Amino acid sequence: MEAEQVFPMNSGVGKASYANNSSLQKKVISKVKGIIEEKALEIYCKHIPDCMRIAELGCSSGPTALTAASYTLDVIMSYYSSNQMKENIKKPLMTFQVFLNDLPGNDFNNIFQQSLPSLYERLNEKFDDHPLCFVPNGLVSETGEAYNKGNIYITKTSSDMVLKAHLSQFQEDFTTFLKCRSEEMVIGGCMVLTILGSILNNNPKHILEIVGRALNDMVSEGIIEEISVDKFNVPMYSPTAKEVKEVIEEEGSFWLEKLEVYEIAWDDDTNNINNNIDDDDDIIDHKLLNRGKFVCGYMRAVMEPILSKQFGKSVMDDLFHRFTQKVIESLANENWNHVNLVVSLTKK
């Protein structure tokens, strides 16, 4: 499974698009505004550069594509204007260059697809002896038996072997990421990361567990094959703060300035729900319904491409309908949160 084929978010401006289902992501980005502004001013005041270069890694498309970059521009422009007035002299305005980086399938890349080399071509040239699909090895035996049977991610029923395989793959991938960034950045350059993390490395309350439950219901009803679930593992890992810190220190290219952990409710910012999604008359509690639809909206925008690649486009409506109902049931009984890690790094 090629990463660049399945990872891009849902494109366009339809009801299931990332563009119309990214308000929660925007709220996550807003949590790092203060850190971005602090580091941007620190670099500007220390170096007074003629040109400041900003790289947005993984910006996707839609309303959030330029949010983080705009924080840097706004704070420096405000500082620049304030100093101009105080000193009553005119200084030439610096140049900003903003680099948007994401997978070729995302909307903003359509303009450049024919002219820019693929990030994955570059990585394959440099790390040709390392697989780049980001799926951990060791989850299937030599005879084809799935070690994480019935799950698509780490759950409370997953074995230690499964957990260790995911952790090992994360450590390898994050190390490669840091090495690549260190080659691109100048000494003293700053990088702020937001990472979907976890409190415990075997946290059973992960939203992907609910996707897995919906898929298993479809298996029991004969809609999809059991083996298609057993051999499917979502190529991601939600690390703890400790695991992130250990990789940063072991790789050694960056000073760790800040590492913060915060939680945000699955259905935070529910008022921004996309109301174009079809109503479900079987569910009476409309407040819970809206909360479930909101969660389904951003999860479908992010996960549908990779899920449809594995299970087929024809079952996606059914899958996410079931997912919505299970989210509603979960939210009715307890609070569920995403854990986010905010990391501020300085190049050594």
Coordinates of C-alpha atoms in Angstrom, one line a residue:
M1 CA 0.0 0.0 0.0
E2 CA 1.6 3.2 -1.1
A3 CA 1.3 6.0 1.4
E4 CA 0.8 8.8 -1.1
Q5 CA -2.1 6.9 -2.6
V6 CA -4.2 6.6 0.5
F7 CA -3.3 9.4 3.0
P8 CA -4.6 12.6 1.3
M9 CA -7.8 13.9 3.0
N10 CA -11.1 14.0 1.1
S11 CA -10.8 16.7 -1.5
G12 CA -13.2 19.3 -2.9
V13 CA -15.9 21.2 -1.0
G14 CA -18.6 18.5 -0.6
K15 CA -20.2 17.6 2.7
A16 CA -17.5 14.9 3.4
S17 CA -14.6 17.0 2.3
Y18 CA -11.7 18.0 4.6
A19 CA -12.4 21.7 3.7
N20 CA -15.9 21.5 5.4
N21 CA -14.8 19.3 8.3
S22 CA -11.7 20.8 9.7
S23 CA -12.9 23.2 12.5
L24 CA -11.6 20.9 15.2
Q25 CA -8.2 20.8 13.5
K26 CA -8.2 24.6 13.4
K27 CA -8.9 24.7 17.2
V28 CA -5.9 22.3 17.7
I29 CA -3.7 24.6 15.6
S30 CA -4.9 27.6 17.7
K31 CA -3.4 25.9 20.8
V32 CA 0.1 26.5 19.5
K33 CA -0.4 30.1 18.4
G34 CA 1.5 31.5 21.4
I35 CA 4.5 29.2 20.9
I36 CA 4.7 30.0 17.2
E37 CA 4.5 33.7 17.9
E38 CA 7.1 33.5 20.6
K39 CA 9.6 31.6 18.5
A40 CA 9.0 33.8 15.4
L41 CA 9.7 37.0 17.3
E42 CA 12.7 35.4 18.9
I43 CA 14.2 34.6 15.6
Y44 CA 13.3 37.9 14.0
C45 CA 14.7 40.0 16.9
K46 CA 17.9 37.9 17.1
H47 CA 18.8 37.9 13.4
I48 CA 16.7 40.7 11.7
P49 CA 16.7 38.6 8.5
D50 CA 16.1 40.0 5.0
C51 CA 14.0 36.9 4.3
M52 CA 12.1 34.6 6.7
R53 CA 11.2 31.2 5.4
I54 CA 8.3 29.3 6.9
A55 CA 7.6 25.6 6.2
E56 CA 4.1 24.2 6.9
L57 CA 4.5 20.4 7.0
G58 CA 1.3 18.5 6.6
C59 CA -1.0 21.5 6.0
S60 CA -3.6 19.6 3.9
S61 CA -6.1 21.8 2.0
G62 CA -8.9 24.0 3.0
P63 CA -9.3 26.7 5.7
T64 CA -6.4 25.5 7.9
A65 CA -3.7 25.4 5.2
L66 CA -2.3 28.9 6.0
T67 CA -3.4 29.3 9.6
A68 CA 0.0 28.5 11.3
A69 CA 1.9 30.5 8.7
S70 CA -0.4 33.5 9.3
Y71 CA 0.5 33.5 13.0
T72 CA 4.1 34.2 12.1
L73 CA 3.3 36.8 9.5
D74 CA 0.8 38.7 11.8
V75 CA 3.0 38.8 14.9
I76 CA 6.1 40.0 12.9
M77 CA 4.1 42.6 10.9
S78 CA 2.6 43.9 14.1
Y79 CA 6.0 44.2 15.7
Y80 CA 7.5 45.8 12.6
S81 CA 4.8 48.4 12.4
S82 CA 5.0 49.2 16.1
N83 CA 8.8 49.8 15.9
Q84 CA 8.5 51.9 12.7
M85 CA 6.1 54.2 14.5
K86 CA 8.3 54.4 17.7
E87 CA 11.6 55.0 15.8
N88 CA 9.9 57.2 13.1
I89 CA 12.2 55.8 10.5
K90 CA 11.5 53.6 7.5
K91 CA 13.2 50.2 7.3
P92 CA 12.7 47.9 4.3
L93 CA 10.1 45.3 4.9
M94 CA 11.5 41.8 5.0
T95 CA 10.4 39.1 2.6
F96 CA 8.4 36.1 3.7
Q97 CA 8.5 32.7 1.9
V98 CA 6.0 30.2 2.9
F99 CA 6.4 26.5 1.8
L100 CA 3.3 24.3 1.9
N101 CA 4.1 20.6 2.1
D102 CA 1.7 17.7 2.0
L103 CA 0.8 14.8 -0.2
P104 CA 0.4 15.3 -4.0
G105 CA -3.2 14.3 -3.9
N106 CA -4.3 17.3 -1.8
D107 CA -6.0 20.1 -3.6
F108 CA -3.4 22.8 -3.3
N109 CA -0.8 20.6 -4.9
N110 CA -2.8 20.2 -8.2
I111 CA -1.1 23.2 -9.6
F112 CA 2.4 21.8 -9.0
Q113 CA 1.9 18.1 -9.6
Q114 CA 3.6 18.1 -13.0
S115 CA 6.6 20.2 -12.0
L116 CA 7.6 19.4 -8.4
P117 CA 9.4 16.1 -7.4
S118 CA 7.5 13.9 -5.0
L119 CA 8.6 14.0 -1.3
Y120 CA 8.4 10.2 -1.4
E121 CA 10.7 10.0 -4.4
R122 CA 13.2 12.0 -2.5
L123 CA 12.9 9.9 0.7
N124 CA 13.2 6.7 -1.3
E125 CA 16.4 7.9 -3.0
K126 CA 17.9 8.8 0.4
F127 CA 16.5 5.9 2.5
D128 CA 16.1 3.2 -0.2
D129 CA 16.7 0.4 2.3
H130 CA 13.9 1.5 4.5
P131 CA 10.2 0.9 3.7
L132 CA 8.2 4.1 3.7
C133 CA 4.6 2.8 4.0
F134 CA 4.7 3.5 7.8
V135 CA 3.0 0.2 8.6
P136 CA 4.9 -1.7 11.3
N137 CA 6.5 -5.0 10.4
G138 CA 5.7 -8.0 12.6
L139 CA 1.9 -7.8 12.7
V140 CA 1.4 -10.8 10.4
S141 CA 3.1 -14.2 10.9
E142 CA 5.0 -16.0 8.1
T143 CA 2.0 -18.2 7.6
G144 CA -0.3 -15.2 7.2
E145 CA -1.8 -15.2 10.6
A146 CA -2.8 -11.7 11.9
Y147 CA -1.4 -11.0 15.4
N148 CA -3.9 -8.1 15.9
K149 CA -6.9 -10.1 14.8
G150 CA -10.2 -8.1 14.9
N151 CA -8.5 -4.8 15.5
I152 CA -7.3 -2.1 13.1
Y153 CA -5.2 -0.3 15.8
I154 CA -3.9 -0.8 19.3
T155 CA -6.7 -1.7 21.7
K156 CA -6.9 -3.3 25.2
T157 CA -7.1 -6.7 23.5
S158 CA -3.9 -6.2 21.5
S159 CA -0.8 -8.1 22.6
D160 CA 2.5 -6.6 23.7
M161 CA 4.0 -7.7 20.4
V162 CA 1.6 -5.5 18.5
L163 CA 2.3 -2.5 20.8
K164 CA 6.0 -2.9 20.4
A165 CA 5.8 -3.2 16.6
H166 CA 3.8 0.1 16.4
L167 CA 6.2 1.8 18.8
S168 CA 9.3 0.6 16.9
Q169 CA 7.8 1.9 13.6
F170 CA 7.0 5.3 15.2
Q171 CA 10.6 5.6 16.6
E172 CA 12.0 4.8 13.1
D173 CA 9.7 7.1 11.2
F174 CA 10.0 10.0 13.7
T175 CA 13.8 9.7 13.7
T176 CA 13.8 9.9 9.9
F177 CA 11.5 12.9 10.0
L178 CA 13.8 14.7 12.4
K179 CA 16.9 13.9 10.3
C180 CA 15.3 15.3 7.2
R181 CA 14.2 18.5 8.9
S182 CA 17.6 19.0 10.5
E183 CA 19.2 18.9 7.0
E184 CA 16.8 21.6 5.8
M185 CA 17.0 24.0 8.8
V186 CA 19.7 26.5 9.7
I187 CA 21.3 26.4 13.2
G188 CA 18.9 28.3 15.6
G189 CA 15.9 27.6 13.3
C190 CA 12.7 26.7 15.2
M191 CA 10.1 24.0 14.5
V192 CA 6.7 23.6 16.3
L193 CA 4.9 20.2 16.0
T194 CA 1.5 19.1 17.0
I195 CA 1.2 15.4 17.4
L196 CA -1.9 13.3 18.1
G197 CA -0.7 11.5 21.2
S198 CA -1.9 9.4 24.1
I199 CA -1.6 9.4 27.9
L200 CA -0.8 5.7 28.0
N201 CA 0.9 3.8 25.2
N202 CA -1.8 1.2 25.2
N203 CA -4.7 3.6 25.6
P204 CA -7.9 1.7 24.8
K205 CA -10.0 4.8 24.4
H206 CA -8.8 5.7 20.9
I207 CA -11.2 6.8 18.3
L208 CA -9.9 4.2 15.9
E209 CA -11.3 1.5 18.2
I210 CA -14.8 2.6 17.4
V211 CA -14.0 2.5 13.6
G212 CA -12.9 -1.1 14.3
R213 CA -16.1 -2.0 16.1
A214 CA -18.1 -0.7 13.1
L215 CA -16.1 -2.8 10.7
N216 CA -16.5 -5.9 12.9
D217 CA -20.2 -5.5 12.9
M218 CA -20.1 -5.4 9.1
V219 CA -18.0 -8.6 9.1
S220 CA -20.6 -10.4 11.3
E221 CA -23.3 -9.4 8.8
G222 CA -21.3 -10.6 5.9
I223 CA -20.9 -7.2 4.3
I224 CA -17.1 -7.3 4.3
E225 CA -14.7 -10.2 4.8
E226 CA -13.1 -10.9 8.2
I227 CA -9.7 -11.3 6.7
S228 CA -9.8 -7.8 5.3
V229 CA -10.2 -6.4 8.8
D230 CA -7.7 -8.8 10.4
K231 CA -4.9 -7.9 8.0
F232 CA -5.6 -4.1 8.0
N233 CA -3.6 -1.9 10.4
V234 CA -3.9 1.8 10.4
P235 CA -0.4 3.2 9.6
M236 CA -0.2 5.5 12.6
Y237 CA 0.8 5.6 16.2
S238 CA -0.2 8.0 19.0
P239 CA 2.9 8.3 21.2
T240 CA 3.2 9.5 24.7
A241 CA 5.1 12.6 25.7
K242 CA 7.9 10.4 27.1
E243 CA 8.2 8.4 23.8
V244 CA 8.4 11.7 21.8
K245 CA 11.1 13.1 24.1
E246 CA 13.2 9.9 24.0
V247 CA 13.3 10.0 20.1
I248 CA 14.2 13.7 20.0
E249 CA 17.0 13.2 22.5
E250 CA 18.3 10.1 20.8
E251 CA 18.3 11.6 17.3
G252 CA 20.2 14.6 18.7
S253 CA 19.7 17.3 16.1
F254 CA 17.4 19.6 18.1
W255 CA 17.1 21.2 21.5
L256 CA 13.7 20.4 23.1
E257 CA 12.4 23.8 24.3
K258 CA 8.8 22.8 25.2
L259 CA 6.7 19.7 25.4
E260 CA 3.1 20.2 26.4
V261 CA 0.2 17.9 26.6
Y262 CA -3.5 18.9 26.5
E263 CA -6.8 17.2 25.8
I264 CA -9.6 18.3 23.5
A265 CA -13.1 16.7 23.4
W266 CA -14.0 14.6 20.4
D267 CA -17.0 16.8 19.8
D268 CA -15.3 20.1 20.7
D269 CA -16.6 23.0 18.6
T270 CA -19.8 21.1 17.8
N271 CA -21.5 24.4 16.8
N272 CA -19.6 24.3 13.6
I273 CA -21.1 21.0 12.5
N274 CA -21.8 20.5 8.8
N275 CA -25.6 20.5 8.8
N276 CA -25.8 19.2 5.2
I277 CA -25.2 15.6 6.4
D278 CA -28.4 13.6 6.1
D279 CA -30.6 13.4 9.2
D280 CA -31.2 10.1 10.9
D281 CA -34.8 10.0 12.1
D282 CA -34.1 6.9 14.2
I283 CA -32.1 9.0 16.7
I284 CA -34.2 11.2 18.9
D285 CA -31.6 13.1 20.9
H286 CA -30.7 15.7 18.3
K287 CA -27.9 17.2 20.5
L288 CA -26.2 13.9 20.7
L289 CA -26.9 13.3 17.0
N290 CA -25.2 16.6 16.1
R291 CA -22.2 15.7 18.3
G292 CA -21.9 12.3 16.6
K293 CA -22.2 13.8 13.1
F294 CA -19.5 16.3 13.9
V295 CA -17.1 13.6 15.0
C296 CA -18.0 11.5 11.9
G297 CA -17.5 14.5 9.7
Y298 CA -13.8 15.1 10.5
M299 CA -13.1 11.4 10.8
R300 CA -14.5 10.6 7.4
A301 CA -12.7 13.6 5.8
V302 CA -9.4 12.1 7.1
M303 CA -9.9 8.4 7.1
E304 CA -12.2 7.6 4.1
P305 CA -9.4 7.5 1.5
I306 CA -7.4 4.8 3.3
L307 CA -10.5 2.9 4.4
S308 CA -12.0 2.9 0.9
K309 CA -8.8 1.6 -0.5
Q310 CA -9.0 -1.4 1.8
F311 CA -12.7 -2.1 2.0
G312 CA -14.1 -0.5 -1.1
K313 CA -16.0 2.8 -1.7
S314 CA -19.3 1.1 -1.9
V315 CA -19.4 0.4 1.9
M316 CA -18.3 3.8 3.1
D317 CA -21.7 5.3 3.7
D318 CA -22.7 2.3 5.7
L319 CA -19.5 2.2 7.7
F320 CA -19.6 5.9 8.7
H321 CA -23.4 5.6 9.5
R322 CA -22.5 2.8 11.9
F323 CA -19.5 4.8 13.2
T324 CA -21.8 7.8 14.0
Q325 CA -24.2 5.7 16.0
K326 CA -21.4 4.1 18.0
V327 CA -19.8 7.5 18.7
I328 CA -23.2 8.8 19.9
E329 CA -23.5 5.8 22.2
S330 CA -20.0 6.4 23.6
L331 CA -20.5 10.1 24.1
A332 CA -23.8 9.5 25.9
N333 CA -22.0 7.4 28.6
E334 CA -18.7 9.3 29.1
N335 CA -16.4 12.0 27.9
W336 CA -13.9 11.0 25.2
N337 CA -10.9 13.2 24.4
H338 CA -8.2 13.5 21.9
V339 CA -4.7 13.9 23.4
N340 CA -2.5 16.4 21.6
L341 CA 1.2 17.0 22.1
V342 CA 2.8 20.4 21.3
V343 CA 6.5 20.2 20.7
S344 CA 8.8 23.2 20.3
L345 CA 12.3 22.5 18.9
T346 CA 15.4 24.5 18.1
K347 CA 18.0 23.3 15.6
K348 CA 21.4 22.7 17.2

